[in-house]
Amino acid sequence: MSRQNTAAGTGDSGDELLARYSDSLLGVFGTPQRVLVRGSGATVWDADGREYLDLLGGIAVNALGHAHPLITSAVSSQLSTLGHISNFFTSPPQIALAEKLLTLAQAPSGSKVFFTNSGTEANEAAFKLARRHGGTSRSRIIALENGFHGRTMGALAMTHKPSYREPFEPLPQGVEWVPAGDAAALRAAVDETVAAVIIEPIQGEAGVHGHPDGYLEQAREITRAAGALLIFDEVQSGIGRTGAWFASAPAETDAVIPDAMTLAKGLGGGFPIGAMLTFGEHASSLLSPGQHGTTFGGNPAATAAALATLDAIEAGDLLSQVRRVSAHAQQELEELDFVAEVRAHGLLIGIDIAPSLSGAPGEAPSAGGPSAAPAPAMVAAALEAGFIINATGPHTLRLAPPLITTIEQIQRFIDALPEIHRRSTS
């Protein structure tokens, strides 16, 4: 059988498949850690038969874990009926999903939805929305330091990390950053020359950092007073990840209503789909026919998967489960002596490893060694122990497991963590 006709995983070992990967795929992701061949719930298996508890969930994507029967049924049923039609046409699941999202987001009359394939595309749409709002008189867009909005050119222009942006400059101009969570800095930056402010309610890629109480409300007040749009990037924090439908709406009475909100990751439960919601008549009228588009965005299969995901979250009362598991994890993790800080926003959890304990007692961590970057070393040790997690920095671990994850499963990881830490720092 030729290589082109060989199905991945049919007899090849993990190492053999990784060698084929290196020979055939562009190396923008580095070397994959494992070749995964199947999953069920929060568990996955690699090509060599090893089992892992997936506490990363495809980076907050697999809201219902792997091979959830409602998603597989919805997608297979939809594909057997009508799979793709382009946006010259629409379909019942596309319309139903838009209506459902607007309801969950407490969107006012006149609000609309634009579907994409990913979070970065949703933020590209938001960038163009800001440009349309700003016109020629409002050229500035304010983003937050340490914010991450994607890797396409517009979304990248709003992403703070220089090492991501600089190799691709010149990027779209006009983006400025202010310190995250600093309402005074935001107020000083936003005036009548600003088209929009974009904020992640929780900065996931930066290590799972929220903002001070009241910050989102102040951002709403500041942008409204200046006539600028307020855009919430809930690509990672939305769709139940924090124990609420959206991180910007921890309760119905606490919701801060922006002018636009972007979603993706958990929306399709593993099926690629993103969305930009525009709130109210003005924001929803800024993009007219022909000014933006997508070929695959919102197709029947993707929207059916998303509807199934939302239905399963509701039917399983997973928002409550997320809050219970999160509270348990925070309490247990904080008791570990090598953990400096835990930031648990539902099942988006940042764990800072204490630097003073990552090297020899009383000594500064050595540059370049495992003790200088304990988190990546712990990710590798955790994988060997059967747990998939990741690091967002040299001292910070991130967990973003499926919303179906149980207390027993998260406790299994917490029980193993001291040995994982010991192995990674010894």
Short mmCIF file of C-alpha atoms in Angstrom, two decimals:
data_model
loop_
_atom_site.label_atom_id
_atom_site.label_comp_id
_atom_site.label_asym_id
_atom_site.label_seq_id
_atom_site.Cartn_x
_atom_site.Cartn_y
_atom_site.Cartn_z
CA MET A 1 0.00 0.00 0.00
CA SER A 2 1.40 3.40 -0.87
CA ARG A 3 2.00 6.02 1.81
CA GLN A 4 -0.77 8.14 0.30
CA ASN A 5 -3.25 5.31 0.75
CA THR A 6 -2.18 4.23 4.22
CA ALA A 7 -4.62 5.23 6.93
CA ALA A 8 -2.87 6.81 9.92
CA GLY A 9 -2.60 4.41 12.82
CA THR A 10 -3.10 1.20 10.86
CA GLY A 11 -0.13 -0.70 12.21
CA ASP A 12 2.47 2.06 12.39
CA SER A 13 4.01 2.82 15.78
CA GLY A 14 3.93 6.28 17.26
CA ASP A 15 7.57 6.89 16.34
CA GLU A 16 6.98 5.76 12.77
CA LEU A 17 4.00 8.08 12.43
CA LEU A 18 5.97 10.98 13.90
CA ALA A 19 8.73 10.37 11.37
CA ARG A 20 6.14 10.52 8.60
CA TYR A 21 4.75 13.69 10.17
CA SER A 22 8.16 15.35 10.08
CA ASP A 23 8.58 14.39 6.45
CA SER A 24 5.22 15.69 5.33
CA LEU A 25 3.84 18.50 7.54
CA LEU A 26 5.08 22.07 7.88
CA GLY A 27 6.92 22.42 11.16
CA VAL A 28 5.08 25.41 12.60
CA PHE A 29 3.92 23.44 15.64
CA GLY A 30 7.24 21.80 16.46
CA THR A 31 7.30 18.05 17.02
CA PRO A 32 3.97 16.66 18.24
CA GLN A 33 4.21 15.03 21.66
CA ARG A 34 2.24 11.92 20.72
CA VAL A 35 0.13 10.48 17.91
CA LEU A 36 -3.41 10.19 19.27
CA VAL A 37 -5.71 7.72 17.57
CA ARG A 38 -8.94 7.67 19.58
CA GLY A 39 -10.76 9.19 22.54
CA SER A 40 -13.76 8.67 24.77
CA GLY A 41 -14.98 11.26 27.24
CA ALA A 42 -11.96 12.87 28.90
CA THR A 43 -9.62 10.01 27.94
CA VAL A 44 -7.51 9.58 24.80
CA TRP A 45 -5.20 6.81 23.58
CA ASP A 46 -2.06 7.07 21.48
CA ALA A 47 -0.87 4.95 18.58
CA ASP A 48 1.05 2.70 20.97
CA GLY A 49 -1.98 2.01 23.14
CA ARG A 50 -1.08 4.31 26.03
CA GLU A 51 -3.93 6.05 27.87
CA TYR A 52 -4.06 9.70 28.92
CA LEU A 53 -6.47 11.85 30.89
CA ASP A 54 -6.97 14.87 28.65
CA LEU A 55 -6.85 17.94 30.89
CA LEU A 56 -6.22 20.32 28.01
CA GLY A 57 -9.24 19.45 25.87
CA GLY A 58 -7.66 20.48 22.58
CA ILE A 59 -6.91 23.87 24.23
CA ALA A 60 -10.40 24.43 25.63
CA VAL A 61 -12.09 23.06 22.51
CA ASN A 62 -13.43 19.64 23.49
CA ALA A 63 -16.21 20.91 25.74
CA LEU A 64 -17.88 17.49 25.83
CA GLY A 65 -14.71 15.44 25.65
CA HIS A 66 -14.10 13.01 22.84
CA ALA A 67 -16.59 11.08 20.73
CA HIS A 68 -19.60 12.45 22.57
CA PRO A 69 -22.63 10.57 21.18
CA LEU A 70 -24.75 13.71 20.76
CA ILE A 71 -22.13 15.42 18.61
CA THR A 72 -21.29 12.37 16.52
CA SER A 73 -24.99 11.75 15.98
CA ALA A 74 -25.74 15.38 15.10
CA VAL A 75 -22.82 15.67 12.66
CA SER A 76 -23.34 12.30 10.99
CA SER A 77 -27.06 12.93 10.66
CA GLN A 78 -26.48 16.38 9.21
CA LEU A 79 -23.78 15.19 6.80
CA SER A 80 -26.06 12.42 5.61
CA THR A 81 -28.69 15.06 4.85
CA LEU A 82 -26.95 18.30 3.89
CA GLY A 83 -23.29 18.92 4.64
CA HIS A 84 -22.20 22.12 2.91
CA ILE A 85 -24.11 24.66 0.84
CA SER A 86 -21.98 27.88 0.84
CA ASN A 87 -23.38 31.13 2.13
CA PHE A 88 -25.40 31.75 -0.98
CA PHE A 89 -27.89 29.68 0.98
CA THR A 90 -28.76 29.05 4.60
CA SER A 91 -29.97 26.08 6.61
CA PRO A 92 -32.17 25.43 9.66
CA PRO A 93 -29.28 24.61 12.05
CA GLN A 94 -27.48 27.84 11.09
CA ILE A 95 -30.52 29.92 11.89
CA ALA A 96 -31.30 28.00 15.07
CA LEU A 97 -27.73 28.36 16.34
CA ALA A 98 -27.70 32.12 15.72
CA GLU A 99 -30.97 32.48 17.62
CA LYS A 100 -29.67 30.32 20.47
CA LEU A 101 -26.44 32.30 20.85
CA LEU A 102 -28.26 35.62 20.87
CA THR A 103 -30.55 34.33 23.59
CA LEU A 104 -27.70 33.00 25.73
CA ALA A 105 -25.81 36.28 25.31
CA GLN A 106 -28.83 38.35 26.35
CA ALA A 107 -28.43 40.25 23.12
CA PRO A 108 -30.80 43.18 22.61
CA SER A 109 -33.10 43.67 19.64
CA GLY A 110 -31.27 44.10 16.35
CA SER A 111 -28.32 41.88 17.34
CA LYS A 112 -26.82 39.48 14.78
CA VAL A 113 -24.34 36.61 14.34
CA PHE A 114 -21.59 36.05 11.78
CA PHE A 115 -20.18 32.52 11.70
CA THR A 116 -16.53 31.68 11.03
CA ASN A 117 -14.34 28.58 11.19
CA SER A 118 -12.11 29.64 14.08
CA GLY A 119 -11.43 32.19 16.77
CA THR A 120 -8.83 34.13 14.83
CA GLU A 121 -11.29 34.52 11.95
CA ALA A 122 -13.91 35.78 14.38
CA ASN A 123 -11.40 38.37 15.60
CA GLU A 124 -10.56 39.30 12.01
CA ALA A 125 -14.24 40.08 11.55
CA ALA A 126 -14.21 42.11 14.78
CA PHE A 127 -11.17 44.04 13.53
CA LYS A 128 -13.03 44.96 10.33
CA LEU A 129 -16.09 45.88 12.38
CA ALA A 130 -13.91 48.29 14.35
CA ARG A 131 -12.52 49.77 11.14
CA ARG A 132 -16.01 50.30 9.78
CA HIS A 133 -17.07 51.98 13.01
CA GLY A 134 -14.00 54.17 13.15
CA GLY A 135 -13.92 55.25 9.53
CA THR A 136 -11.23 57.81 8.79
CA SER A 137 -11.59 59.76 12.03
CA ARG A 138 -11.13 56.92 14.53
CA SER A 139 -8.05 54.96 13.53
CA ARG A 140 -6.92 53.66 16.93
CA ILE A 141 -7.75 50.26 18.42
CA ILE A 142 -6.89 49.63 22.06
CA ALA A 143 -5.93 46.13 23.17
CA LEU A 144 -4.51 44.85 26.44
CA GLU A 145 -0.97 43.88 27.29
CA ASN A 146 -0.51 40.09 27.31
CA GLY A 147 -3.65 39.69 25.23
CA PHE A 148 -3.85 36.98 22.57
CA HIS A 149 -6.35 37.26 19.73
CA GLY A 150 -5.00 34.92 17.05
CA ARG A 151 -2.35 34.54 14.38
CA THR A 152 -3.93 35.83 11.17
CA MET A 153 -2.74 39.30 10.22
CA GLY A 154 -5.52 41.42 11.72
CA ALA A 155 -5.88 39.32 14.85
CA LEU A 156 -2.11 39.16 15.16
CA ALA A 157 -1.93 42.95 15.02
CA MET A 158 -4.02 43.04 18.21
CA THR A 159 -1.97 40.31 19.93
CA HIS A 160 0.53 41.74 22.38
CA LYS A 161 3.44 39.29 22.33
CA PRO A 162 6.21 40.84 20.16
CA SER A 163 7.75 37.48 19.21
CA TYR A 164 4.49 36.52 17.53
CA ARG A 165 4.07 39.83 15.69
CA GLU A 166 7.50 41.06 14.71
CA PRO A 167 8.41 38.38 12.10
CA PHE A 168 5.33 39.42 10.10
CA GLU A 169 5.46 43.19 10.28
CA PRO A 170 4.23 45.45 8.84
CA LEU A 171 0.87 44.47 10.26
CA PRO A 172 -2.35 46.49 10.10
CA GLN A 173 -1.65 49.76 11.88
CA GLY A 174 -3.36 51.62 14.68
CA VAL A 175 -3.27 49.08 17.51
CA GLU A 176 -2.02 50.22 20.91
CA TRP A 177 -1.79 48.31 24.18
CA VAL A 178 -2.53 49.36 27.73
CA PRO A 179 -1.86 47.38 30.93
CA ALA A 180 -4.47 44.69 31.50
CA GLY A 181 -6.96 45.33 34.26
CA ASP A 182 -5.90 48.97 34.71
CA ALA A 183 -9.05 51.03 34.36
CA ALA A 184 -7.17 54.30 34.77
CA ALA A 185 -4.83 53.44 31.90
CA LEU A 186 -7.77 52.47 29.75
CA ARG A 187 -9.59 55.68 30.57
CA ALA A 188 -6.51 57.72 29.69
CA ALA A 189 -6.10 55.94 26.35
CA VAL A 190 -9.66 56.01 25.07
CA ASP A 191 -10.96 59.16 23.43
CA GLU A 192 -12.84 60.15 20.30
CA THR A 193 -9.98 58.87 18.10
CA VAL A 194 -10.48 55.26 19.26
CA ALA A 195 -12.58 52.94 17.15
CA ALA A 196 -12.70 50.02 19.56
CA VAL A 197 -11.32 48.38 22.68
CA ILE A 198 -10.82 44.62 22.60
CA ILE A 199 -10.60 42.67 25.85
CA GLU A 200 -10.33 39.02 26.78
CA PRO A 201 -12.39 38.78 30.00
CA ILE A 202 -9.86 36.11 30.99
CA GLN A 203 -6.44 36.09 29.37
CA GLY A 204 -5.98 32.36 28.82
CA GLU A 205 -2.78 32.29 26.79
CA ALA A 206 -1.18 34.69 29.24
CA GLY A 207 -1.61 32.16 32.05
CA VAL A 208 -5.31 32.41 32.93
CA HIS A 209 -5.52 35.91 34.35
CA GLY A 210 -8.80 37.65 35.01
CA HIS A 211 -9.29 41.33 35.76
CA PRO A 212 -10.15 43.20 38.96
CA ASP A 213 -13.80 43.28 39.94
CA GLY A 214 -15.63 45.99 38.06
CA TYR A 215 -13.06 46.32 35.27
CA LEU A 216 -15.36 45.14 32.49
CA GLU A 217 -18.10 47.47 33.73
CA GLN A 218 -15.64 50.35 33.71
CA ALA A 219 -14.52 49.43 30.19
CA ARG A 220 -18.16 49.54 29.13
CA GLU A 221 -18.59 52.99 30.67
CA ILE A 222 -15.34 54.31 29.16
CA THR A 223 -16.02 53.07 25.63
CA ARG A 224 -19.63 54.23 25.66
CA ALA A 225 -18.61 57.72 26.80
CA ALA A 226 -15.99 57.96 24.04
CA GLY A 227 -18.18 56.47 21.33
CA ALA A 228 -15.86 53.50 20.83
CA LEU A 229 -16.91 49.88 20.39
CA LEU A 230 -16.31 47.42 23.19
CA ILE A 231 -15.34 43.97 21.91
CA PHE A 232 -15.04 40.94 24.16
CA ASP A 233 -12.84 38.11 22.92
CA GLU A 234 -14.45 35.08 24.55
CA VAL A 235 -12.87 32.60 22.15
CA GLN A 236 -11.31 30.64 25.02
CA SER A 237 -13.43 31.75 27.97
CA GLY A 238 -16.90 31.40 26.43
CA ILE A 239 -19.39 28.52 26.07
CA GLY A 240 -19.41 27.36 29.67
CA ARG A 241 -15.67 27.25 30.22
CA THR A 242 -15.87 29.37 33.39
CA GLY A 243 -19.06 27.84 34.76
CA ALA A 244 -21.16 30.51 33.05
CA TRP A 245 -22.04 30.73 29.40
CA PHE A 246 -19.65 33.66 29.04
CA ALA A 247 -16.93 34.95 31.36
CA SER A 248 -18.29 38.47 30.87
CA ALA A 249 -21.65 37.30 32.21
CA PRO A 250 -20.97 35.37 35.43
CA ALA A 251 -24.69 35.73 36.20
CA GLU A 252 -27.57 37.15 34.20
CA THR A 253 -27.72 40.19 36.44
CA ASP A 254 -23.96 40.75 36.19
CA ALA A 255 -23.64 40.56 32.42
CA VAL A 256 -21.68 43.33 30.75
CA ILE A 257 -23.11 43.70 27.26
CA PRO A 258 -20.42 44.63 24.71
CA ASP A 259 -20.88 45.82 21.13
CA ALA A 260 -19.37 42.61 19.77
CA MET A 261 -18.22 39.30 21.14
CA THR A 262 -16.14 36.61 19.49
CA LEU A 263 -16.48 32.89 20.17
CA ALA A 264 -14.93 29.64 18.94
CA LYS A 265 -13.06 26.79 20.70
CA GLY A 266 -15.77 25.12 22.83
CA LEU A 267 -18.61 26.19 20.55
CA GLY A 268 -18.46 23.19 18.24
CA GLY A 269 -17.36 20.66 20.86
CA GLY A 270 -14.42 19.75 18.63
CA PHE A 271 -15.95 20.63 15.27
CA PRO A 272 -14.40 23.79 13.76
CA ILE A 273 -16.68 26.79 14.14
CA GLY A 274 -16.40 30.36 15.42
CA ALA A 275 -18.71 33.30 15.64
CA MET A 276 -18.86 37.05 16.04
CA LEU A 277 -21.96 38.39 17.77
CA THR A 278 -22.86 42.02 17.18
CA PHE A 279 -25.05 43.65 19.79
CA GLY A 280 -27.75 46.12 18.82
CA GLU A 281 -28.68 47.90 15.60
CA HIS A 282 -25.54 50.03 15.14
CA ALA A 283 -22.90 47.33 15.51
CA SER A 284 -25.01 44.94 13.46
CA SER A 285 -25.26 47.37 10.54
CA LEU A 286 -21.55 48.17 10.15
CA LEU A 287 -20.68 45.36 7.74
CA SER A 288 -22.78 45.32 4.60
CA PRO A 289 -23.04 42.66 1.84
CA GLY A 290 -19.69 42.07 0.16
CA GLN A 291 -17.56 43.65 2.90
CA HIS A 292 -16.79 40.36 4.62
CA GLY A 293 -17.42 36.68 4.06
CA THR A 294 -16.48 33.05 4.49
CA THR A 295 -16.96 29.93 2.41
CA PHE A 296 -17.26 27.31 5.14
CA GLY A 297 -18.36 29.43 8.10
CA GLY A 298 -21.68 28.39 9.58
CA ASN A 299 -22.21 25.42 7.33
CA PRO A 300 -24.92 22.92 8.31
CA ALA A 301 -22.57 20.31 9.80
CA ALA A 302 -20.67 22.83 11.97
CA THR A 303 -23.79 24.53 13.21
CA ALA A 304 -25.43 21.19 13.96
CA ALA A 305 -22.38 20.25 16.03
CA ALA A 306 -22.59 23.54 17.91
CA LEU A 307 -26.29 23.15 18.60
CA ALA A 308 -25.65 19.65 19.95
CA THR A 309 -22.88 21.02 22.17
CA LEU A 310 -25.08 23.75 23.64
CA ASP A 311 -27.94 21.30 24.16
CA ALA A 312 -25.66 18.83 25.94
CA ILE A 313 -24.26 21.52 28.23
CA GLU A 314 -27.78 22.49 29.21
CA ALA A 315 -29.14 18.96 29.52
CA GLY A 316 -26.22 17.83 31.67
CA ASP A 317 -26.22 20.98 33.82
CA LEU A 318 -22.54 21.17 33.03
CA LEU A 319 -22.23 24.80 34.11
CA SER A 320 -22.90 23.69 37.68
CA GLN A 321 -20.52 20.77 37.32
CA VAL A 322 -17.78 23.08 36.07
CA ARG A 323 -18.19 25.28 39.14
CA ARG A 324 -18.07 22.30 41.52
CA VAL A 325 -15.00 20.72 39.92
CA SER A 326 -13.27 24.09 39.72
CA ALA A 327 -13.83 24.87 43.41
CA HIS A 328 -12.52 21.44 44.38
CA ALA A 329 -9.46 21.76 42.17
CA GLN A 330 -8.61 25.22 43.47
CA GLN A 331 -8.79 24.09 47.10
CA GLU A 332 -6.75 20.95 46.54
CA LEU A 333 -4.11 22.58 44.34
CA GLU A 334 -3.54 25.44 46.78
CA GLU A 335 -2.55 22.92 49.45
CA LEU A 336 0.46 21.70 47.44
CA ASP A 337 3.66 23.25 48.79
CA PHE A 338 5.24 23.76 45.37
CA VAL A 339 2.23 25.68 44.03
CA ALA A 340 2.56 29.45 44.37
CA GLU A 341 -0.83 30.49 43.02
CA VAL A 342 -3.94 28.95 41.50
CA ARG A 343 -6.24 30.96 39.23
CA ALA A 344 -9.33 28.87 38.66
CA HIS A 345 -11.96 30.41 36.40
CA GLY A 346 -14.20 27.41 36.09
CA LEU A 347 -12.29 24.77 34.19
CA LEU A 348 -9.76 27.24 32.86
CA ILE A 349 -7.08 26.95 35.51
CA GLY A 350 -3.65 28.54 35.75
CA ILE A 351 -1.18 27.02 38.22
CA ASP A 352 1.99 28.93 39.07
CA ILE A 353 4.87 26.74 40.26
CA ALA A 354 6.83 28.32 43.08
CA PRO A 355 10.22 29.48 41.67
CA SER A 356 11.96 29.18 45.02
CA LEU A 357 11.17 25.48 45.15
CA SER A 358 12.05 24.81 41.52
CA GLY A 359 15.77 25.07 42.22
CA ALA A 360 17.95 24.23 45.18
CA PRO A 361 16.76 25.76 48.47
CA GLY A 362 18.03 29.27 48.80
CA GLU A 363 19.43 29.38 45.28
CA ALA A 364 18.15 31.15 42.23
CA PRO A 365 17.00 28.81 39.47
CA SER A 366 19.78 28.04 37.03
CA ALA A 367 19.40 29.57 33.58
CA GLY A 368 18.29 27.15 30.94
CA GLY A 369 17.93 24.13 33.22
CA PRO A 370 14.72 22.40 34.21
CA SER A 371 14.54 24.42 37.41
CA ALA A 372 14.57 27.65 35.38
CA ALA A 373 11.44 26.53 33.57
CA PRO A 374 9.64 24.00 35.75
CA ALA A 375 6.32 24.19 33.94
CA PRO A 376 7.43 22.80 30.54
CA ALA A 377 9.35 20.05 32.34
CA MET A 378 6.23 19.21 34.33
CA VAL A 379 4.18 19.03 31.13
CA ALA A 380 6.58 16.39 29.82
CA ALA A 381 6.57 14.49 33.12
CA ALA A 382 2.78 14.65 33.28
CA LEU A 383 2.52 13.18 29.80
CA GLU A 384 4.73 10.27 30.83
CA ALA A 385 2.42 9.81 33.83
CA GLY A 386 -0.69 9.77 31.63
CA PHE A 387 -1.95 13.36 31.87
CA ILE A 388 -2.21 15.93 29.07
CA ILE A 389 -1.68 19.52 30.26
CA ASN A 390 0.28 22.45 28.91
CA ALA A 391 2.42 25.39 30.00
CA THR A 392 1.73 29.01 29.14
CA GLY A 393 5.06 30.18 30.51
CA PRO A 394 8.15 28.92 32.32
CA HIS A 395 6.38 28.74 35.66
CA THR A 396 2.72 28.40 34.71
CA LEU A 397 0.66 25.32 33.93
CA ARG A 398 -2.75 25.54 32.27
CA LEU A 399 -5.65 23.14 32.58
CA ALA A 400 -8.63 23.40 30.24
CA PRO A 401 -10.26 19.97 30.47
CA PRO A 402 -13.61 18.98 29.02
CA LEU A 403 -16.59 20.40 30.88
CA ILE A 404 -17.65 16.82 31.63
CA THR A 405 -14.54 16.24 33.75
CA THR A 406 -15.42 14.87 37.18
CA ILE A 407 -14.02 15.60 40.62
CA GLU A 408 -12.60 12.08 40.69
CA GLN A 409 -10.69 12.66 37.45
CA ILE A 410 -9.27 16.02 38.48
CA GLN A 411 -8.31 14.55 41.87
CA ARG A 412 -6.43 11.74 40.13
CA PHE A 413 -4.25 14.39 38.50
CA ILE A 414 -3.82 16.38 41.71
CA ASP A 415 -2.76 13.21 43.55
CA ALA A 416 -0.13 12.55 40.87
CA LEU A 417 1.13 16.15 40.71
CA PRO A 418 3.67 15.98 43.58
CA GLU A 419 5.47 13.06 41.91
CA ILE A 420 5.27 14.81 38.54
CA HIS A 421 6.86 17.88 40.13
CA ARG A 422 9.54 15.80 41.84
CA ARG A 423 10.49 14.01 38.63
CA SER A 424 10.61 17.21 36.61
CA THR A 425 12.84 19.07 39.06
CA SER A 426 15.15 16.31 40.26
#
